Coordinates of C-alpha atoms in Angstrom, one line a residue:
M1 CA -23.5 16.5 -0.5
K2 CA -21.8 13.5 1.1
E3 CA -19.0 13.3 -1.4
K4 CA -18.2 17.1 -1.0
L5 CA -18.0 16.9 2.7
Q6 CA -15.6 13.8 2.4
K7 CA -13.5 15.7 -0.1
I8 CA -13.3 18.8 2.4
R9 CA -12.6 16.6 5.3
E10 CA -9.7 14.8 3.4
E11 CA -8.2 18.1 2.0
A12 CA -8.4 19.7 5.4
I13 CA -6.5 16.8 7.0
L14 CA -4.0 16.6 4.3
Q15 CA -3.2 20.5 4.7
I16 CA -3.0 20.0 8.5
E17 CA -0.6 17.3 8.3
S18 CA 1.4 19.2 5.9
S19 CA 1.7 22.2 8.3
K20 CA 5.2 22.7 10.0
E21 CA 4.4 25.9 11.9
L22 CA 1.4 27.3 14.1
T23 CA 1.1 30.3 11.7
K24 CA 0.3 27.9 8.8
L25 CA -1.9 25.9 10.9
N26 CA -4.0 28.8 11.9
D27 CA -4.3 29.6 8.1
V28 CA -5.7 26.3 7.5
R29 CA -8.3 26.5 10.4
V30 CA -9.4 29.9 9.0
A31 CA -9.6 28.5 5.4
F32 CA -11.8 25.5 6.5
L33 CA -13.6 26.6 9.7
G34 CA -13.6 30.4 9.6
K35 CA -16.3 32.7 8.7
K36 CA -15.7 32.3 4.9
G37 CA -14.4 28.8 5.3
E38 CA -15.3 25.9 3.0
L39 CA -17.3 24.1 5.8
T40 CA -19.1 27.3 6.9
A41 CA -20.1 27.6 3.1
V42 CA -21.8 24.2 3.2
L43 CA -23.6 25.3 6.2
K44 CA -25.1 28.4 4.4
G45 CA -26.2 26.2 1.6
M46 CA -28.4 23.9 3.9
K47 CA -31.4 26.1 2.6
D48 CA -31.1 24.2 -0.8
V49 CA -31.3 21.0 1.0
L50 CA -34.5 19.0 1.0
P51 CA -36.2 19.3 4.5
E52 CA -36.4 15.7 4.8
D53 CA -32.5 15.3 4.1
R54 CA -31.4 18.2 6.4
P55 CA -31.0 16.2 9.6
M56 CA -28.6 13.9 7.8
V57 CA -26.7 16.3 6.1
G58 CA -26.2 18.6 9.3
Q59 CA -25.0 15.5 11.1
L60 CA -22.5 15.0 8.3
V61 CA -21.3 18.5 8.6
N62 CA -20.7 18.3 12.5
D63 CA -18.8 15.1 12.1
T64 CA -16.6 16.6 9.5
R65 CA -16.0 19.6 11.8
E66 CA -15.2 17.6 14.7
A67 CA -12.7 15.5 12.7
I68 CA -11.0 18.7 11.4
E69 CA -11.1 20.4 14.9
K70 CA -9.7 17.1 16.6
K71 CA -6.8 17.1 14.0
L72 CA -6.2 20.6 14.4
E73 CA -5.7 20.3 18.0
E74 CA -3.5 17.1 18.0
T75 CA -1.4 19.0 15.4
K76 CA -1.3 22.1 17.5
K77 CA -0.2 20.4 20.5
K78 CA 2.5 18.6 18.5
L79 CA 4.0 21.8 17.1
E80 CA 4.0 23.6 20.3
E81 CA 6.1 20.9 22.0
A82 CA 8.4 20.9 19.2
E83 CA 8.7 24.5 19.3
L84 CA 9.4 24.6 22.9
E85 CA 12.0 21.8 22.7
L86 CA 13.8 23.9 20.0
K87 CA 13.5 26.9 22.3
L88 CA 15.0 25.1 25.3
K89 CA 18.0 23.8 23.0
K90 CA 18.8 27.4 22.1
E91 CA 18.4 28.8 25.5
V92 CA 20.5 26.4 27.4
I93 CA 21.3 27.5 31.0
D94 CA 24.8 26.9 32.3
V95 CA 24.2 26.0 36.0
T96 CA 28.0 26.3 36.6
L97 CA 28.1 30.0 36.1
P98 CA 28.0 31.8 39.4
A99 CA 24.5 33.3 40.3
K100 CA 23.9 37.1 40.6
K101 CA 24.5 38.3 44.1
N102 CA 21.8 40.5 45.7
K103 CA 23.9 43.2 47.1
V104 CA 22.1 45.0 49.7
G105 CA 23.6 48.2 51.0
H106 CA 23.8 49.4 54.6
R107 CA 24.4 52.4 56.9
H108 CA 27.6 54.4 56.2
P109 CA 30.2 54.6 59.2
N110 CA 29.5 58.1 59.8
T111 CA 25.9 57.4 60.1
I112 CA 26.1 54.5 62.5
A113 CA 28.5 57.0 64.7
L114 CA 25.9 59.7 64.4
E115 CA 22.8 57.6 65.5
E116 CA 24.8 56.5 68.5
V117 CA 25.7 59.8 69.6
E118 CA 22.1 61.1 69.1
R119 CA 20.8 57.9 71.1
I120 CA 23.0 59.2 73.9
F121 CA 22.2 62.7 74.0
T122 CA 18.4 62.0 73.5
G123 CA 18.6 59.8 76.3
M124 CA 19.8 62.6 78.6
G125 CA 16.9 64.8 77.3
Y126 CA 18.6 66.8 74.4
E127 CA 16.8 67.9 71.3
V128 CA 18.3 67.2 67.6
V129 CA 18.1 70.4 65.7
E130 CA 19.5 71.0 62.2
G131 CA 20.4 74.3 60.4
P132 CA 21.3 75.6 57.0
D133 CA 24.6 74.4 55.3
V134 CA 24.8 78.0 53.6
E135 CA 24.7 80.5 56.3
Y136 CA 25.0 84.2 57.0
D137 CA 28.2 85.5 58.1
Y138 CA 26.7 87.0 61.0
Y139 CA 25.6 83.7 62.3
N140 CA 28.6 81.8 61.2
F141 CA 31.1 84.6 63.0
E142 CA 29.7 87.8 64.3
A143 CA 26.9 86.2 66.7
L144 CA 29.6 83.8 67.9
N145 CA 31.8 86.7 69.1
I146 CA 34.2 86.4 65.9
P147 CA 34.2 89.9 64.5
A148 CA 35.6 91.0 61.1
N149 CA 39.5 90.6 61.2
H150 CA 39.6 88.4 64.0
P151 CA 42.5 85.9 64.0
T152 CA 40.1 82.9 64.4
R153 CA 38.7 83.7 60.8
D154 CA 42.0 82.8 59.3
E155 CA 41.9 79.3 61.1
Q156 CA 38.6 78.8 59.7
D157 CA 38.8 80.4 56.3
T158 CA 35.9 79.1 54.3
F159 CA 34.0 79.3 51.1
Y160 CA 32.3 82.5 50.6
V161 CA 29.2 83.1 48.4
N162 CA 29.5 86.8 48.8
D163 CA 30.7 89.1 51.6
K164 CA 27.6 88.3 53.6
I165 CA 27.0 84.5 52.9
V166 CA 29.5 81.7 53.6
L167 CA 29.4 77.8 53.7
R168 CA 29.2 77.5 57.4
T169 CA 32.4 76.5 59.1
Q170 CA 30.9 74.8 62.3
T171 CA 27.3 73.9 63.3
S172 CA 27.6 76.3 66.2
P173 CA 25.3 78.9 64.1
V174 CA 22.4 76.6 64.8
Q175 CA 22.9 77.3 68.6
V176 CA 22.6 81.1 67.9
R177 CA 19.4 80.4 65.9
V178 CA 17.9 78.5 68.6
M179 CA 19.1 80.8 71.4
E180 CA 17.3 83.8 69.3
K181 CA 14.0 82.1 69.6
G182 CA 14.0 82.8 73.4
K183 CA 12.6 79.5 74.4
L184 CA 14.4 78.5 77.6
P185 CA 15.8 76.3 78.9
I186 CA 17.8 74.7 76.1
R187 CA 19.1 71.4 76.0
M188 CA 20.3 70.6 72.1
I189 CA 22.9 69.1 69.7
A190 CA 23.3 70.3 66.1
P191 CA 24.7 67.7 63.7
G192 CA 25.7 68.6 60.3
R193 CA 28.0 69.2 57.5
A194 CA 30.5 71.9 57.9
F195 CA 33.2 73.3 55.5
R196 CA 36.8 74.8 55.6
S197 CA 39.3 75.2 52.9
D198 CA 41.7 72.5 54.2
E199 CA 44.0 70.4 52.2
V200 CA 42.7 66.7 51.9
D201 CA 45.0 64.4 54.0
A202 CA 44.5 61.6 56.6
T203 CA 42.7 63.9 59.0
H204 CA 41.4 66.8 56.9
S205 CA 38.8 67.4 54.4
P206 CA 37.1 70.6 53.1
S207 CA 33.8 69.0 53.8
F208 CA 33.3 67.2 57.1
H209 CA 30.7 66.8 59.8
Q210 CA 30.4 68.2 63.3
I211 CA 28.0 67.7 66.3
E212 CA 27.7 70.8 68.5
G213 CA 25.8 70.6 71.8
M214 CA 24.7 73.2 74.0
V215 CA 22.7 73.8 77.2
I216 CA 21.4 77.1 78.6
D217 CA 19.5 77.3 81.9
K218 CA 19.7 79.0 85.4
N219 CA 22.7 78.0 87.4
I220 CA 24.6 76.0 84.7
T221 CA 28.3 75.4 85.9
F222 CA 31.4 73.9 84.6
A223 CA 30.6 70.9 86.6
D224 CA 27.5 70.1 84.7
L225 CA 29.7 70.4 81.5
K226 CA 32.2 67.9 83.0
G227 CA 29.7 65.4 84.3
T228 CA 27.7 65.6 81.0
L229 CA 30.8 64.9 78.8
Q230 CA 32.2 62.2 81.2
E231 CA 28.8 60.3 80.9
F232 CA 28.9 60.8 77.0
A233 CA 32.5 59.3 77.0
A234 CA 31.6 56.5 79.0
R235 CA 28.5 55.5 77.2
L236 CA 30.4 55.9 73.9
F237 CA 33.7 54.5 74.7
G238 CA 33.0 52.2 77.6
P239 CA 32.2 52.6 81.4
D240 CA 36.0 52.7 82.4
T241 CA 36.7 55.7 80.1
K242 CA 38.0 58.6 82.0
V243 CA 38.2 62.2 81.0
K244 CA 40.8 65.2 81.1
F245 CA 40.2 68.9 80.5
R246 CA 43.1 71.0 79.2
P247 CA 42.7 74.7 79.1
H248 CA 42.1 76.2 75.5
H249 CA 40.6 79.3 73.9
F250 CA 37.5 79.6 71.9
P251 CA 35.9 83.1 71.0
F252 CA 32.4 81.9 71.9
T253 CA 33.2 80.1 75.1
E254 CA 34.8 81.3 78.5
P255 CA 36.5 79.4 80.1
S256 CA 37.3 77.0 77.3
A257 CA 38.9 73.5 77.3
E258 CA 39.9 70.6 75.3
M259 CA 38.7 67.2 76.4
D260 CA 40.9 64.0 76.3
V261 CA 39.6 60.5 76.9
T262 CA 41.8 57.7 77.9
C263 CA 42.7 55.4 75.1
F264 CA 40.1 52.7 74.9
K265 CA 42.7 50.1 73.5
C266 CA 45.3 50.3 76.2
G267 CA 43.2 51.8 79.0
G268 CA 45.6 54.6 79.5
K269 CA 48.9 52.6 79.5
G270 CA 50.1 54.0 76.1
C271 CA 50.1 52.0 72.8
R272 CA 50.3 52.8 69.1
F273 CA 46.9 54.0 68.8
C274 CA 47.3 56.8 71.2
K275 CA 50.8 57.2 70.2
G276 CA 52.1 56.1 73.6
E277 CA 50.4 58.9 75.5
G278 CA 47.5 57.0 77.0
W279 CA 45.1 60.0 76.2
I280 CA 43.1 60.9 72.9
E281 CA 41.9 64.3 72.1
I282 CA 38.3 64.1 71.1
L283 CA 36.5 67.6 71.5
G284 CA 36.4 71.1 72.4
C285 CA 34.0 72.7 75.1
G286 CA 33.5 75.6 77.5
M287 CA 31.0 77.8 79.2
V288 CA 29.1 79.9 76.7
H289 CA 30.7 83.5 76.5
P290 CA 28.3 86.2 78.1
K291 CA 28.6 88.2 74.9
V292 CA 27.2 85.5 72.9
L293 CA 24.4 85.2 75.2
R294 CA 23.7 89.0 75.2
M295 CA 23.8 89.1 71.3
S296 CA 21.1 86.3 71.2
G297 CA 18.9 88.2 73.3
I298 CA 19.6 86.1 76.8
D299 CA 20.6 88.0 79.9
P300 CA 23.8 86.4 81.2
N301 CA 23.1 87.5 84.6
E302 CA 20.2 85.3 84.8
Y303 CA 21.2 82.4 82.6
S304 CA 24.4 80.7 81.8
G305 CA 25.2 77.6 79.7
F306 CA 27.8 75.4 78.2
A307 CA 28.7 74.2 74.7
F308 CA 30.8 71.5 73.0
G309 CA 31.6 70.3 69.4
V310 CA 33.1 67.1 68.3
G311 CA 34.0 66.0 64.8
L312 CA 31.6 62.9 63.6
E313 CA 34.4 61.7 61.4
R314 CA 36.8 61.6 64.5
I315 CA 34.4 59.7 66.4
A316 CA 34.1 57.0 63.6
L317 CA 37.6 56.9 63.1
L318 CA 38.5 56.4 66.7
K319 CA 35.4 54.0 67.5
Y320 CA 36.3 51.9 64.5
E321 CA 40.1 52.2 64.4
I322 CA 40.3 53.9 60.9
D323 CA 43.5 55.4 60.3
D324 CA 42.6 57.6 57.2
M325 CA 39.6 59.9 57.1
R326 CA 39.6 59.7 53.2
L327 CA 38.7 56.0 53.4
L328 CA 35.3 57.1 54.5
Y329 CA 34.6 59.1 51.2
E330 CA 36.3 57.1 48.6
N331 CA 33.3 54.8 48.4
D332 CA 35.5 51.7 48.1
I333 CA 32.9 48.6 48.6
R334 CA 35.6 46.5 50.1
F335 CA 36.1 49.0 52.9
L336 CA 32.5 50.0 53.5
K337 CA 31.1 46.5 53.6
Q338 CA 33.1 45.9 56.8
F339 CA 30.6 48.0 58.8

């Protein structure tokens, strides 16, 4: 038995030393120490050994197992180190290559401008309200005192889904929807996307954003409108900003006006930015037309109000001194990352 165990030990060590791969080494382990291995077969034959010889034979078997396992562990460690070294040689890292940059996005200039406008008006007690981009012709035109065949429809020619549904040309329909609810007084702004079939150029786009504002309450006058917009301009462009109102015409307001602000580059002296005029047109406004109030279920003899509308892109262009509206939508990362 001793000679047999010595032979198993020598044969196992020889095969272990000749193994050049971990898979081959595992095969040797299974062949000698596995459930059907040679050493396991010797243990199963212990029943045929004389009782007085069993302790000695058992000790020999354990010594043989320990020797084989020790050799297996040593060889396994050497093979793993060799394999790792080979892998590192194949997967050399060139530390001179530029690292991958973690490019984190940020808010779009339009979003930055919108959030600033919302902060100004919510600070004055206004509510931010949204409405559908696809609107009924009634809310987009009729309820705003723009009946069929009105000349203003030519100026706001839009995209029609059918004869009763259009892509809204302004966010004013949201004001009508809020007035129809009858919850007075109203202090709101309605930011959102609008659509008109304009040619794309430096100042026009078939898809753009507007911010409409409206106040409905008792005893609202044009003085309230002027004071509100003066405060808005001062907070947006600086405390020294002055405003100027010029008569204009909008079907849904009477009287109506365009509002200019003093150029925040030259302070009103005249420069390239304001084309030498010292003033920059920024928005349209006026007192809500009595007919519009009446169509929305509000008595114009008891309530009055004002409304205004400003292009979000125009604010962004002015505030950040951008000279071409198309830059906002071309997704050029070189441009956008400046904000």
